[in-house]
XYZ file of C-alpha atoms in Angstrom:
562
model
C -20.701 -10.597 -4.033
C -16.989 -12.414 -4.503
C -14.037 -9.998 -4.175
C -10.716 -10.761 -5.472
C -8.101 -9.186 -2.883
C -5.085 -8.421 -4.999
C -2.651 -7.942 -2.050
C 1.818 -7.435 -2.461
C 3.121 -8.390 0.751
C 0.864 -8.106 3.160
C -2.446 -9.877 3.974
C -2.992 -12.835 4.552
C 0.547 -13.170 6.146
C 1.058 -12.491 9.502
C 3.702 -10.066 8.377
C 3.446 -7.088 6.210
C 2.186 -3.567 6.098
C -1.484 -3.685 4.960
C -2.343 -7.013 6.791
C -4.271 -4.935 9.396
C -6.348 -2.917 7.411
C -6.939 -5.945 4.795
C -8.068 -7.675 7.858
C -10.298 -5.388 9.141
C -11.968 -4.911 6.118
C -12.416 -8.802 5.170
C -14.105 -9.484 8.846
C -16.344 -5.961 8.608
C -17.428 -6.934 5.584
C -19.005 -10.203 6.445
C -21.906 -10.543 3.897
C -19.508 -10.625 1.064
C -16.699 -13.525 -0.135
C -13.299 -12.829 -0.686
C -10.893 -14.932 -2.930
C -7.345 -13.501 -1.805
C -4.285 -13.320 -4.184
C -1.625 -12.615 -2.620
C 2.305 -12.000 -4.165
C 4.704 -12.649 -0.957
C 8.185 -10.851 -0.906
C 10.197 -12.886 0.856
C 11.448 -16.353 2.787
C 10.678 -14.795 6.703
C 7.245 -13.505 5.629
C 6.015 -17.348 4.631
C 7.554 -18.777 7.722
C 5.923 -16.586 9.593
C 2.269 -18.173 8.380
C -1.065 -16.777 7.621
C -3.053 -14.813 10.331
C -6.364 -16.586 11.040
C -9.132 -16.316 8.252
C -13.029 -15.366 8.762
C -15.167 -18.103 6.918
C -16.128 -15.428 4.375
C -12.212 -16.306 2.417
C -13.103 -18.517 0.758
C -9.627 -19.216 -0.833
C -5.950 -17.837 -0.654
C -3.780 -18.290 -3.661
C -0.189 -17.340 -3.292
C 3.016 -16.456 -5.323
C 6.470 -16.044 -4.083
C 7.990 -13.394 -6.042
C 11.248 -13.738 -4.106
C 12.447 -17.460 -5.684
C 13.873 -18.044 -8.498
C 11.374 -19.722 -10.894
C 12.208 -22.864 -12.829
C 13.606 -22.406 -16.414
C 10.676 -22.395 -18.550
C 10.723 -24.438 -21.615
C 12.300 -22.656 -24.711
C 9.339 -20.795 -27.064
C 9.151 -22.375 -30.580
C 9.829 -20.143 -33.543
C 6.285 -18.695 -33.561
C 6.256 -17.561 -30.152
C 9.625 -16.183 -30.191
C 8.288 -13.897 -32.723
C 5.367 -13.087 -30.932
C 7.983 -12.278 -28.148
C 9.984 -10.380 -29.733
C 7.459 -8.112 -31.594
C 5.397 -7.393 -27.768
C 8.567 -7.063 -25.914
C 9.813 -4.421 -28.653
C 6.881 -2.413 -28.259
C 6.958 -2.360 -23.963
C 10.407 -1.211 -24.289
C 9.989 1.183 -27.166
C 7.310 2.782 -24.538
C 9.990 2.631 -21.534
C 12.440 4.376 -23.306
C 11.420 6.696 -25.947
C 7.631 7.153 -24.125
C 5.722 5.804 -27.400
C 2.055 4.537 -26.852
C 3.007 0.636 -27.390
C 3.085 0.052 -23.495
C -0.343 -1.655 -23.248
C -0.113 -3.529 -25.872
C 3.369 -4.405 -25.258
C 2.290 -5.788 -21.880
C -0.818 -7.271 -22.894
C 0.804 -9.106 -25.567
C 3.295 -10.323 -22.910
C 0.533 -11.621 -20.269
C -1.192 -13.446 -23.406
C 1.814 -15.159 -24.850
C 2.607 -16.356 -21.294
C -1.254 -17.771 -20.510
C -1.149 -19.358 -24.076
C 2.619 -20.550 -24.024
C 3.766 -20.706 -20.758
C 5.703 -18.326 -18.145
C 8.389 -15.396 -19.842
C 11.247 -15.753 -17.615
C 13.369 -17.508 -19.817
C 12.583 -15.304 -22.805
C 12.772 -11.891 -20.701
C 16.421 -12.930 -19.966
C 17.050 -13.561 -23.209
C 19.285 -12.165 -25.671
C 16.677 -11.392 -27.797
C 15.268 -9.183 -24.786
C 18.193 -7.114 -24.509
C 19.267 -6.397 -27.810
C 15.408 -5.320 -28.178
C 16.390 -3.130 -25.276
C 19.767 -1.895 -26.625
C 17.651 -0.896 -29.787
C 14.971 0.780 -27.951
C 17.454 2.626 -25.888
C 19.530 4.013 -29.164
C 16.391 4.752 -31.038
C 15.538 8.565 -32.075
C 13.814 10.583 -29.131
C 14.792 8.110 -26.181
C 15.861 9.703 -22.489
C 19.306 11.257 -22.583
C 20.350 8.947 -19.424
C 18.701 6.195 -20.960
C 20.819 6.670 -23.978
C 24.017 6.164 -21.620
C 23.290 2.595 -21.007
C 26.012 0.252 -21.296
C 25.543 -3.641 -21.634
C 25.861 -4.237 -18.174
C 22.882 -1.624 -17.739
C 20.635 -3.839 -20.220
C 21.645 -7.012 -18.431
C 20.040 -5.300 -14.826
C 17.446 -3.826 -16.210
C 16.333 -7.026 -17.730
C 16.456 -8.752 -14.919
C 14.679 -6.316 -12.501
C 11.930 -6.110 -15.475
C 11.510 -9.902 -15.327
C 10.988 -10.302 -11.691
C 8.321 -7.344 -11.577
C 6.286 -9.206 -14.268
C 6.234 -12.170 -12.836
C 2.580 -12.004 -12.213
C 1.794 -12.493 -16.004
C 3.021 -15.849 -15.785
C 0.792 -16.940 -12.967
C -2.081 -19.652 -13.289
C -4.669 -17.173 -11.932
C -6.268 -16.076 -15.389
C -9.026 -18.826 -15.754
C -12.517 -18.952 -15.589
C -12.697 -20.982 -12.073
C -10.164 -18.126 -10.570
C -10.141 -14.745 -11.467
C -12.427 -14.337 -13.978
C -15.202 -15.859 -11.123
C -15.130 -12.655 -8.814
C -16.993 -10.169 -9.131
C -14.601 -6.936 -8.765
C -10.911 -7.087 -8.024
C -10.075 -4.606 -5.166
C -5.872 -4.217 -4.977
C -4.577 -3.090 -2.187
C -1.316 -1.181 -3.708
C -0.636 0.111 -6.947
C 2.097 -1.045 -9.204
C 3.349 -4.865 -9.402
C 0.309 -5.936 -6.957
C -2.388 -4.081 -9.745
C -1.821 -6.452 -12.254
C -3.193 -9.563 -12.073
C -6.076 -7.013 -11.521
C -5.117 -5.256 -15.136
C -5.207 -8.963 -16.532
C -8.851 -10.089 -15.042
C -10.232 -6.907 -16.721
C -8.578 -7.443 -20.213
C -9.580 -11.406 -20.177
C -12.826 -11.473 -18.418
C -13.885 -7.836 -17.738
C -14.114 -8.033 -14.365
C -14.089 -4.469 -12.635
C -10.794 -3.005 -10.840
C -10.617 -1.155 -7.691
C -7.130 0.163 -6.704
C -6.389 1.651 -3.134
C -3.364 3.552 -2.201
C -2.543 4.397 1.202
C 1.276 4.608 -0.062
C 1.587 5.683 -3.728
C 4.061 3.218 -5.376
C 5.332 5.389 -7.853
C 6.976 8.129 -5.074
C 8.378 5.322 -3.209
C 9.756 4.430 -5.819
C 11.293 7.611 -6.432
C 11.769 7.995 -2.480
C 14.022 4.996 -2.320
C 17.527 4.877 -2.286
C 19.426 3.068 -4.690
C 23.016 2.148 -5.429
C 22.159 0.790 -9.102
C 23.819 3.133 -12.022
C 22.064 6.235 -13.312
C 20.423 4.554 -16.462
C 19.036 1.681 -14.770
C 17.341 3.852 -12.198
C 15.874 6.129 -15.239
C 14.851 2.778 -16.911
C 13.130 1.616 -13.562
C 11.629 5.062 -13.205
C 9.849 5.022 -16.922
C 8.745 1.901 -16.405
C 6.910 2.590 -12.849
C 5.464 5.519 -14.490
C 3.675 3.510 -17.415
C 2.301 1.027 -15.104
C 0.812 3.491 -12.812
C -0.521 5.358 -15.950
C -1.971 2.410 -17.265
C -3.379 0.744 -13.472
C -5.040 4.129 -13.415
C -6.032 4.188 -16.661
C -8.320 0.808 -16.228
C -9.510 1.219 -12.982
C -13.286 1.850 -12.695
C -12.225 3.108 -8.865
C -9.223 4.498 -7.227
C -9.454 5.058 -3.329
C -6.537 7.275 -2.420
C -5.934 7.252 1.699
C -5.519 10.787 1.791
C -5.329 14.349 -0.259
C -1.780 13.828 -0.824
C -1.951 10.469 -2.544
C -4.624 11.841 -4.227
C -2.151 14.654 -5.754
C 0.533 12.040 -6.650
C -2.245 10.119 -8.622
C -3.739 12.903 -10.573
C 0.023 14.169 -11.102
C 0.221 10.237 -12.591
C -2.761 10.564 -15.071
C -5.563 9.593 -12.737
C -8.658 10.608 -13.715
C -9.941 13.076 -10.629
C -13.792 11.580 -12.011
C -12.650 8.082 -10.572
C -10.580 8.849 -7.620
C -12.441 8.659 -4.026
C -10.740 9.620 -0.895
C -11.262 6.739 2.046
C -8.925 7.710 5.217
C -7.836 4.278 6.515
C -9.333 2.375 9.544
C -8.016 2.719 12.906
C -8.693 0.472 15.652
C -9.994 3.142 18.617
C -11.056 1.266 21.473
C -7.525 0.400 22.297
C -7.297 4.111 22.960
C -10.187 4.144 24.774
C -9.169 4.207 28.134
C -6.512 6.580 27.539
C -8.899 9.158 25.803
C -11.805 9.262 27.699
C -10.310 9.368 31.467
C -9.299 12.190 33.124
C -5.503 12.024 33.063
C -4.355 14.633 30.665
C -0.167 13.400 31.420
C 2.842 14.505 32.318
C 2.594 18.563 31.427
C 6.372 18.494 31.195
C 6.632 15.735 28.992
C 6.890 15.602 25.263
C 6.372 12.620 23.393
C 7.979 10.949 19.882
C 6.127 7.534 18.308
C 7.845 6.108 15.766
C 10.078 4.110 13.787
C 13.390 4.893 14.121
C 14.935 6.485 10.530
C 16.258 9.182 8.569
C 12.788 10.360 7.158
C 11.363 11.195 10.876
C 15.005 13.572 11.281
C 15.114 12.796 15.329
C 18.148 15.278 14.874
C 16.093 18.129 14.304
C 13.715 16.907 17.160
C 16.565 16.619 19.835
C 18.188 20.253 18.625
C 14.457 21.258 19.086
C 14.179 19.625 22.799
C 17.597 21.597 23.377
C 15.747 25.189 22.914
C 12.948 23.836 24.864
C 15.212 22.932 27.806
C 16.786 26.276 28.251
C 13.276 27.624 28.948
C 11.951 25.066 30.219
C 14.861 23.003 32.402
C 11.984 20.604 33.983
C 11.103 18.973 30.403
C 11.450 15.373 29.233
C 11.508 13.921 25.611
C 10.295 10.108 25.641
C 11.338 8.778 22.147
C 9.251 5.451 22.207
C 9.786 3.327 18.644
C 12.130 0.691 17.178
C 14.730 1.112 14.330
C 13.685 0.390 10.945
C 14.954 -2.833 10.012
C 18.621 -3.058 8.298
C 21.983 -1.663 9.446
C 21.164 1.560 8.653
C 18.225 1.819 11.280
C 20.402 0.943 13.953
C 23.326 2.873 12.608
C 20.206 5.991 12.586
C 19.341 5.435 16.791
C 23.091 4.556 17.409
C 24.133 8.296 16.046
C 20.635 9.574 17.662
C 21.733 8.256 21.205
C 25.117 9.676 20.938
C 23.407 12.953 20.210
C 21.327 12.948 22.996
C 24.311 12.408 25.230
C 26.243 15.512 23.848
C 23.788 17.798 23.792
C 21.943 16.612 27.212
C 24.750 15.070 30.176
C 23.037 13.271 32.599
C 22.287 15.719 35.510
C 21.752 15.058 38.822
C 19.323 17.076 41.606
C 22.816 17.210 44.291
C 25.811 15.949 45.311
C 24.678 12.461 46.616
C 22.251 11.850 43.663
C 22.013 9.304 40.651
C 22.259 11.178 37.394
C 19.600 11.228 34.645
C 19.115 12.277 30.833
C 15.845 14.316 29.906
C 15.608 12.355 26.697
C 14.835 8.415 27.261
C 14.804 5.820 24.517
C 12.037 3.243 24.646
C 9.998 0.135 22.912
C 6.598 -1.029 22.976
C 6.469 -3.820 25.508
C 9.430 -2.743 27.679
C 8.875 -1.914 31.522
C 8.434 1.663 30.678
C 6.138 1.366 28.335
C 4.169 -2.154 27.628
C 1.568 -1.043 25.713
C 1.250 1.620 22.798
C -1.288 3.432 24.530
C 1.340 3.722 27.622
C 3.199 6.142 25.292
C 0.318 8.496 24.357
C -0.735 8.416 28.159
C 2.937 9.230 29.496
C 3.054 13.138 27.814
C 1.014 16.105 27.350
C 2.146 16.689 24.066
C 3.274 14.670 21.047
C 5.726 15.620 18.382
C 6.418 14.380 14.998
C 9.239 15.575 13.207
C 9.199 14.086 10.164
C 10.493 15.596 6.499
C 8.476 12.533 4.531
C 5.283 11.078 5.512
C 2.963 9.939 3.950
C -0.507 9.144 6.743
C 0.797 10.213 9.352
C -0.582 7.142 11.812
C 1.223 8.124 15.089
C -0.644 11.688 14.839
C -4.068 9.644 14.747
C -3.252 7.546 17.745
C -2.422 10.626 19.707
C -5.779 12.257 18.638
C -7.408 9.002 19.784
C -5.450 9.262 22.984
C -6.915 13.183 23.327
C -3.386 14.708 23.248
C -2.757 18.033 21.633
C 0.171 17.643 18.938
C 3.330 19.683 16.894
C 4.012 18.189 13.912
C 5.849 19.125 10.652
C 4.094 20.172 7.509
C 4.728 17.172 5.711
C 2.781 14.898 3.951
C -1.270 14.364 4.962
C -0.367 15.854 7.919
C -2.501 19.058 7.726
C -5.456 17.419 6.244
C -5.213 14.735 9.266
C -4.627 17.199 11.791
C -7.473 19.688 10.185
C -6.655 22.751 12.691
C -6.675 20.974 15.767
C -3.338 20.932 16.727
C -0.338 22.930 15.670
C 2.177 22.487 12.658
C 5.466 24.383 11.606
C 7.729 23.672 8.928
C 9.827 20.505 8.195
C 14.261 20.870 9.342
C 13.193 23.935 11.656
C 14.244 22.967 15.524
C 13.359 27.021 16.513
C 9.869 26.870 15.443
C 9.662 23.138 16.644
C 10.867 24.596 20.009
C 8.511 27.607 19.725
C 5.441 25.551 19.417
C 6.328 23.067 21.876
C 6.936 25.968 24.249
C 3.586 27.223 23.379
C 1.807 24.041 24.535
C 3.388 23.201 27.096
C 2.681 26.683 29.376
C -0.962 26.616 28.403
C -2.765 23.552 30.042
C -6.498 24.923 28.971
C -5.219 25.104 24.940
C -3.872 21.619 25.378
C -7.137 20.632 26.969
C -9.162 21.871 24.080
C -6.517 20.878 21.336
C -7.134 17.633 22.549
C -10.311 17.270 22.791
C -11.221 18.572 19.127
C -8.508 15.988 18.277
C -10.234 13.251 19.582
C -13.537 14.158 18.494
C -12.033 14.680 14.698
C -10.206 11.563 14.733
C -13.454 9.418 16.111
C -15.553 10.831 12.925
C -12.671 10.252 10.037
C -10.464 7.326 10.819
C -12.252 4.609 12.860
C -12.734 1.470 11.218
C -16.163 1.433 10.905
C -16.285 4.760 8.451
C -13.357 2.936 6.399
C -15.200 -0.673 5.974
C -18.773 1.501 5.256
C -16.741 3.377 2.221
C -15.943 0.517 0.854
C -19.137 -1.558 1.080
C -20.662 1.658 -0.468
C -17.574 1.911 -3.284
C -18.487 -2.404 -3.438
C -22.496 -2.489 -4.411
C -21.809 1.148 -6.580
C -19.091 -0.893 -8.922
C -21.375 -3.806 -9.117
C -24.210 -1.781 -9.777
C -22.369 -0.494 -12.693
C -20.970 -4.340 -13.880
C -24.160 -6.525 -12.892
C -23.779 -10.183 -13.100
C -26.824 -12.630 -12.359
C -25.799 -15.746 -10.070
C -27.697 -19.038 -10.747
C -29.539 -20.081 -6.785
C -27.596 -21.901 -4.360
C -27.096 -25.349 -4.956
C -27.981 -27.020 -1.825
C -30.645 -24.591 -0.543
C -32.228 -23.285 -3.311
C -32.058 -19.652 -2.270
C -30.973 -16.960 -4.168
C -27.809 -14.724 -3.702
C -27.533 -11.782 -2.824
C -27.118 -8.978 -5.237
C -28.521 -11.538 -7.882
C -30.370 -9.210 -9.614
C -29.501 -5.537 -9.177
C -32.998 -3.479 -8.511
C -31.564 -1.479 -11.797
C -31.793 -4.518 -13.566
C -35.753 -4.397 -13.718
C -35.838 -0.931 -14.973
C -36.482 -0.644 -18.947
C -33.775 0.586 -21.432
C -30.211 0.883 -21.817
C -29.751 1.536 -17.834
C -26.071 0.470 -17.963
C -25.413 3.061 -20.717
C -21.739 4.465 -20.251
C -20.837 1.718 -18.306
C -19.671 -1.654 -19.107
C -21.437 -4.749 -18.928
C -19.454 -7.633 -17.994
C -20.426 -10.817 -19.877
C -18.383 -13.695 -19.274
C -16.515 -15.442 -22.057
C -18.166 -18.521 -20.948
C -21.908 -17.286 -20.866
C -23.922 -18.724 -23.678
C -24.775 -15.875 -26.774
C -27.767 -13.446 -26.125
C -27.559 -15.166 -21.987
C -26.172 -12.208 -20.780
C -24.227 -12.094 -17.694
C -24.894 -16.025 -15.757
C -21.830 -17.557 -13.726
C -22.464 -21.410 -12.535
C -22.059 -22.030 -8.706
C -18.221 -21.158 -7.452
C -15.519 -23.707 -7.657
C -15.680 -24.898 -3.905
C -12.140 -24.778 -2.667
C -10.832 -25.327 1.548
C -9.946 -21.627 2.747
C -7.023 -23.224 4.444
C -5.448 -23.822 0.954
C -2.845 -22.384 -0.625
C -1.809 -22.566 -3.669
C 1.912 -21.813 -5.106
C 2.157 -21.649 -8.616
C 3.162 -20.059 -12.162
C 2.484 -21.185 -15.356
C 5.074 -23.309 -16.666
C 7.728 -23.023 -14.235
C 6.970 -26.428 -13.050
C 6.030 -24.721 -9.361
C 7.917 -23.163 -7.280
């Protein structure tokens, strides 16, 4: 089987947030071949290089979405019409919520494989006045009504660089259309060359969110005007509706996601929870010996920002000090990247200091502050299991979350936990450690209290932690989902390989065992048929376009490269 892996970001590079998982999955799933598509987001992440590839990628294909693509060459008069008339009906849909999104952006994607890439037409004047119109017309958003020119002018830009990937040479016969299934790893921009392969070649889509796009979307901060964030905000929400809409699959990482997406217009028939993969052995030695840690010492994992409110956690350590005056907070995690991540510890360290002055045991001794401040790979801590093993008890604080991974590594580690109903965090946690509600230092304090005079609940907190967290979110249950979710789709979409060239054996997964039963078996499914099979073949592919796996490829259609 050859799997397209739509990723935004991430894998292959040796920077990004799903590279690890990506990873794991390509080299657990071993038997199958991945073509990887990948949309990078920036100069540092390409510098950085590609992590090392398994022999079963069998090519990367990549497109900066960060440059500035060549000007494309003007549309004639036909194809400005064409324009014109599709771009009309995506914006009538962003604005006013008609049905014309689809085949506003389908029109779009074929225009630019026929004629070449849109950027110079979606920064046309043409484009705006057709979004001028579509923001004045009868029934549109109230906010979206308010837009001024300078409103069209950013929105048009901002809707030009997120469809980007129509204009991209990936939509032939030899690329996408020769997998099997398309598997993306996000949702939004990084679905749709997956969207595409199914309208052109009818390959089936599998979308996994461990992240839903859509809230973080709405999560994010912004400093762009009121209408262009409404404008943004419809058009997220038609994307996701349609990426939703088309996939066959969609594997949410967790009951929360899962809400988001049926909240989105997800059909709960398609959606299949798979908790993501955790690497456990590096916990091993932590989990399984007989150290249980410091019983005085709590224990933060993070990274450093608003959304994990350290302020309530340090008010919280305050309470627990005045009952317990032998306690220590170990706050192990880096800012999150920008100014405001260091401005965030900065303000965090200047709290500690006010609310805990560095005491000293007597007269003659060196003062010291019950709350420390560390990284991974500093002499206090040089590993990430170091942290776990340092405290009985680990906190998270958090008022957004999504999976919570620091509360998995701490089950791994065996530690019992307090952490904030946020997020998947009950569903992770599943009774086996304690949670209170989000901006509430007293009951923070309370539980922490709780756990830290009662070694034996600890003891078996942690222990039904561990065992939980070995069953759900090892890497071996997430890469068996997915092979399972794998031959299920293809069962569904079968496509008959001619034999190997050079060795004359077949495939595997040539021929489906449903294939040999008689009738309609497929009925209610659909049957993928190549545009370039011959009438009444069926479904046959020729041998794959061999390609070096070191490649990679940088392109767009007609902006001239990169």
């Amino acid at each position: 089987m050859r799997t397209g892996l739509l990723t935004d970001g991430g894998y292959p590079y040796a920077t990004g947030e799903s590279r690890l998982w990506c990873d794991r999955l390509v080299r657990g799933l071993a038997q199958h071949e991945f073509d990887v598509y990948a949309l990078s987001r920036g100069a540092h992440q390409e510098a950085c290089g590609l992590l090392e590839l398994p022999p079963q990628v069998r090519r990367v294909r990549t497109a900066p979405l960060w440059t500035e693509p060549v000007a494309d060459r003007p549309y004639g008069r036909r194809d400005r019409r064409r324009f014109a008339g599709h771009f009309k009906e995506l914006a009538g849909a962003v604005c006013a919520g008609g049905p014309g999104f689809a085949a506003g952006l389908y029109g779009l994607a074929g225009l630019a494989r026929e004629s070449g890439g849109l950027h110079t037409a979606l920064r046309s004047e043409t484009a705006v006045r057709a979004l001028e119109s579509a923001c004045r017309a009868p029934g549109a958003d109230r906010t979206v009504q308010a837009a001024g020119v300078t409103d069209h002018l950013a929105f048009a830009g901002l809707l030009e660089r997120a469809l980007r990937p129509l204009s991209l040479d990936w939509y032939t016969e030899d690329a996408l259309g020769a997998v099997d299934l398309c598997h993306a790893t996000a949702g939004g921009t990084a679905a749709l060359p997956g969207l595409l392969a199914k309208r052109f070649f009818g390959v089936p889509l599998l979308v996994t969110e461990y992240g839903v796009q859509l809230r973080s979307h709405f999560l994010a901060g912004s400093d762009r005007s009121a209408p262009v964030r409404a404008l943004l905000a419809a058009f997220h929400r038609r994307l996701a509706a349609e990426v939703y809409g088309q996939a066959a699959v969609i594997t949410p990482g967790n009951s929360h996601a899962r809400r988001w997406q049926e909240k989105c217009g997800a059909d709960p028939a398609r959606l299949r929870t798979v908790y993501p993969g955790m690497e456990a052995a590096r916990f091993a030695a932590v989990g399984d010996g007989a150290d249980a840690g410091d019983p005085a010492t709590l224990v933060w994992v993070g990274r450093i920002e608003p959304a994990k409110d350290l302020i309530s956690l340090l008010h919280a350590f305050a309470e627990v000090r005045r009952e317990e005056p032998g306690a220590v907070l170990r706050i192990v995690g880096a800012p999150a990247e920008g100014a405001d991540g260091a401005g965030y510890l900065a303000h965090c360290r200047a709290l500690a200091a006010q609310l805990f002055p560095d005491e000293a045991a007597g007269a003659h001794a060196v003062g010291s502050n019950p709350v420390t401040f560390e990284e991974i790979g500093g002499p206090e801590t040089p590993e990430l299991a170091d942290a776990y093993a340092g405290g009985a008890v680990v906190v998270l604080s958090s008022v957004v979350e999504g999976f919570p991974v620091s509360l998995v590594e701490a089950m791994f580690c065996g530690r019992a936990t307090v952490s904030t109903d946020v997020g998947a965090v009950v569903e992770v946690i599943g009774g086996t450690g304690l949670v209170v509600p989000p901006r509430n230092p007293r009951a923070l304090a309370d539980a922490c209290l709780a756990l830290l005079r009662d070694p034996v609940r600890r003891e078996r907190l942690g222990a039904a932690a561990r065992a939980r967290a070995l069953e759900l979110f090892t890497v071996e249950q997430n890469v068996a989902a997915f092979h399972g979710i794998y031959l299920d789709m293809i069962s569904h979409c079968p496509v008959r390989r001619a034999p190997e060239h050079d060795t004359g054996e077949p495939r595997p997964f040539a021929h489906p065992a449903e294939s040999h039963v008689r009738g309609n078996w497929t009925a209610g499914a659909a049957v993928r048929t190549p545009s370039w099979a011959e009438p009444g073949a069926g479904a046959v592919r020729t041998d794959p376009v061999p390609v070096s796996r070191t490649a990679t490829t940088v392109a767009a259609a007609g902006e001239g490269g990169r």
